[in-house]
PDB file of C-alpha atoms in Angstrom:
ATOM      1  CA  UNK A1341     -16.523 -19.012   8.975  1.00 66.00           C
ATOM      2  CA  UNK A1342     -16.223 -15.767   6.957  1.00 82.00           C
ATOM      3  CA  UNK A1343     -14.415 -12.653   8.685  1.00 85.00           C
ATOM      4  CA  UNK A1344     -14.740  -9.356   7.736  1.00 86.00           C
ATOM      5  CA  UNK A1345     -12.697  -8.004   5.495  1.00 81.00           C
ATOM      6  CA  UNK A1346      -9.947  -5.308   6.438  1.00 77.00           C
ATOM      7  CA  UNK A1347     -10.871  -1.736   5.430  1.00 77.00           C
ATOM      8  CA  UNK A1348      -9.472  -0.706   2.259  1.00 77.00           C
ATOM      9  CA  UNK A1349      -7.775   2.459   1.693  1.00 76.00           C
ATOM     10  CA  UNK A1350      -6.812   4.298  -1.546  1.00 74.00           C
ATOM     11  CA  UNK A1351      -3.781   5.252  -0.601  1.00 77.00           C
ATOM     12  CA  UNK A1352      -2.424   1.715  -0.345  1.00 74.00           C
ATOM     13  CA  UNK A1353      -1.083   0.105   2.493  1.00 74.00           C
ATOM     14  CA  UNK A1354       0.311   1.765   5.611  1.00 75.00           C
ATOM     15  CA  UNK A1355       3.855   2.488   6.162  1.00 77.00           C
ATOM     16  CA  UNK A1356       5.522   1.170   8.703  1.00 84.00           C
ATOM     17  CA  UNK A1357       6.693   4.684  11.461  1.00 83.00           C
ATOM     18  CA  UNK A1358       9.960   4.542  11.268  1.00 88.00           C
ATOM     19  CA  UNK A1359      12.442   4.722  14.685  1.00 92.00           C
ATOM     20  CA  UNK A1360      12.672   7.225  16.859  1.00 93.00           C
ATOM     21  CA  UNK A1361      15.906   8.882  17.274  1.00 94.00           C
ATOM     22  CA  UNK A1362      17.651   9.724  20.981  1.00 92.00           C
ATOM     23  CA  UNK A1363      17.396  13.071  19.818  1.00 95.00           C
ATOM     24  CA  UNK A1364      13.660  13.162  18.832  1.00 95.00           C
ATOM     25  CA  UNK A1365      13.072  11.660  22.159  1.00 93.00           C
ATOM     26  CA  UNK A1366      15.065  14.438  23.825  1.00 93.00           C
ATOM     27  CA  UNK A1367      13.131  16.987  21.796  1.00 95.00           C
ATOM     28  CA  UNK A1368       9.820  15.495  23.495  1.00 95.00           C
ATOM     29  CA  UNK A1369      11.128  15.121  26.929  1.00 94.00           C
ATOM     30  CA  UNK A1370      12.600  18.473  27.057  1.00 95.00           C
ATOM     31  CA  UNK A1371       8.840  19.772  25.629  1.00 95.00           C
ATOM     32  CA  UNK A1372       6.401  17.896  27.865  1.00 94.00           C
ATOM     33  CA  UNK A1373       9.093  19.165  31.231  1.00 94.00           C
ATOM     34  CA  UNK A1374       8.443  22.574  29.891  1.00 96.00           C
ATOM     35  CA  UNK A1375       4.750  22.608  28.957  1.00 96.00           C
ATOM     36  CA  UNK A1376       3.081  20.141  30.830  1.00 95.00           C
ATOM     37  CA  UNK A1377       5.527  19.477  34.218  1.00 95.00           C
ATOM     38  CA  UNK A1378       6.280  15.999  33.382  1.00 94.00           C
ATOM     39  CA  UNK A1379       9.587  14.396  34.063  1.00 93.00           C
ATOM     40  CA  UNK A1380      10.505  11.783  32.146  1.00 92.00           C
ATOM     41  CA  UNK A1381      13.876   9.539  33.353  1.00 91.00           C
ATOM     42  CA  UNK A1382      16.167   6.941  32.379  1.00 90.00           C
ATOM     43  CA  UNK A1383      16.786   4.919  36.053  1.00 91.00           C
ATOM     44  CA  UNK A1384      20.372   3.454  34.096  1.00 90.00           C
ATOM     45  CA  UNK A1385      21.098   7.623  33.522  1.00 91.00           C
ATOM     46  CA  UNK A1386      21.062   8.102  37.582  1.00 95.00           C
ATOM     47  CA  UNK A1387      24.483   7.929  38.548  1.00 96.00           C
ATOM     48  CA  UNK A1388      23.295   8.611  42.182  1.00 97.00           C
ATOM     49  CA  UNK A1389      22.281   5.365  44.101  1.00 96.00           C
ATOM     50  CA  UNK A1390      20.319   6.690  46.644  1.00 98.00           C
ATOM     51  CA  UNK A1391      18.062   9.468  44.243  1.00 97.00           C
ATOM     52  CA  UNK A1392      18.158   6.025  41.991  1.00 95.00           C
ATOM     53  CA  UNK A1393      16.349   3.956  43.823  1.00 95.00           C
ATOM     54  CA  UNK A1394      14.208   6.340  45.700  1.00 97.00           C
ATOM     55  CA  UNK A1395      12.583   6.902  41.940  1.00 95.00           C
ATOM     56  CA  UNK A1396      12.464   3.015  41.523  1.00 93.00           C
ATOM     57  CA  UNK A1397      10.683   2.695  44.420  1.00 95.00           C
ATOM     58  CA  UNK A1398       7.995   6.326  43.526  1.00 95.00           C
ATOM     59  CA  UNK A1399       7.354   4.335  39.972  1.00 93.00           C
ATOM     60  CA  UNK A1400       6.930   0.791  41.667  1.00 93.00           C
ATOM     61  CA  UNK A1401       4.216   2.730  43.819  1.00 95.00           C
ATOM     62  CA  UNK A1402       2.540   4.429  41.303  1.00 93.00           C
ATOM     63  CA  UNK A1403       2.944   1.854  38.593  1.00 91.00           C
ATOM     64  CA  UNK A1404       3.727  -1.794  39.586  1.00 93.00           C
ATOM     65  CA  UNK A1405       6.966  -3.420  39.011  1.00 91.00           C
ATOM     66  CA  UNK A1406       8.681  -3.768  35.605  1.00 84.00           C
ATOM     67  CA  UNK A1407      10.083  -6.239  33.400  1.00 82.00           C
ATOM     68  CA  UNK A1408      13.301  -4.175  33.007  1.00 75.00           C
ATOM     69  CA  UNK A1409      16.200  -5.235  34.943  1.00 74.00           C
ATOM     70  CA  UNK A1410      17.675  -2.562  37.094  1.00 69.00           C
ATOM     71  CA  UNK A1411      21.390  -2.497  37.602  1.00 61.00           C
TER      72      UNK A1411
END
């Protein structure tokens, strides 16, 4: 069987995005808090146990479980 070719582009192949930086993703954590309300955390950043797993258990609610261990 024949498949369809991929769509050609002028421009040549894509580029591969390159990685984002911990301060890039600062940058867009600190914006969407600001404009849009939303908190995002790191559960490892919590130093709290209690507020730590309070979140863990507000994300397994809203969310499911993850495939990240917790420490």
């Amino acid at each position: 069987m024949n498949a369809p070719l991929p769509p050609r582009c002028a421009l040549g192949p894509p580029m591969p995005l390159p990685a984002t930086s911990e301060a890039e993703l600062h940058a867009m954590r600190r914006r969407a808090w600001r404009e849009q309300g939303i908190v995002t955390l790191s559960v490892g950043a919590i130093d709290d146990p209690w507020l730590r797993q309070a979140i863990i258990n507000e994300a397994r609610r809203l969310y499911g479980d993850t495939s990240v261990r917790m420490r």
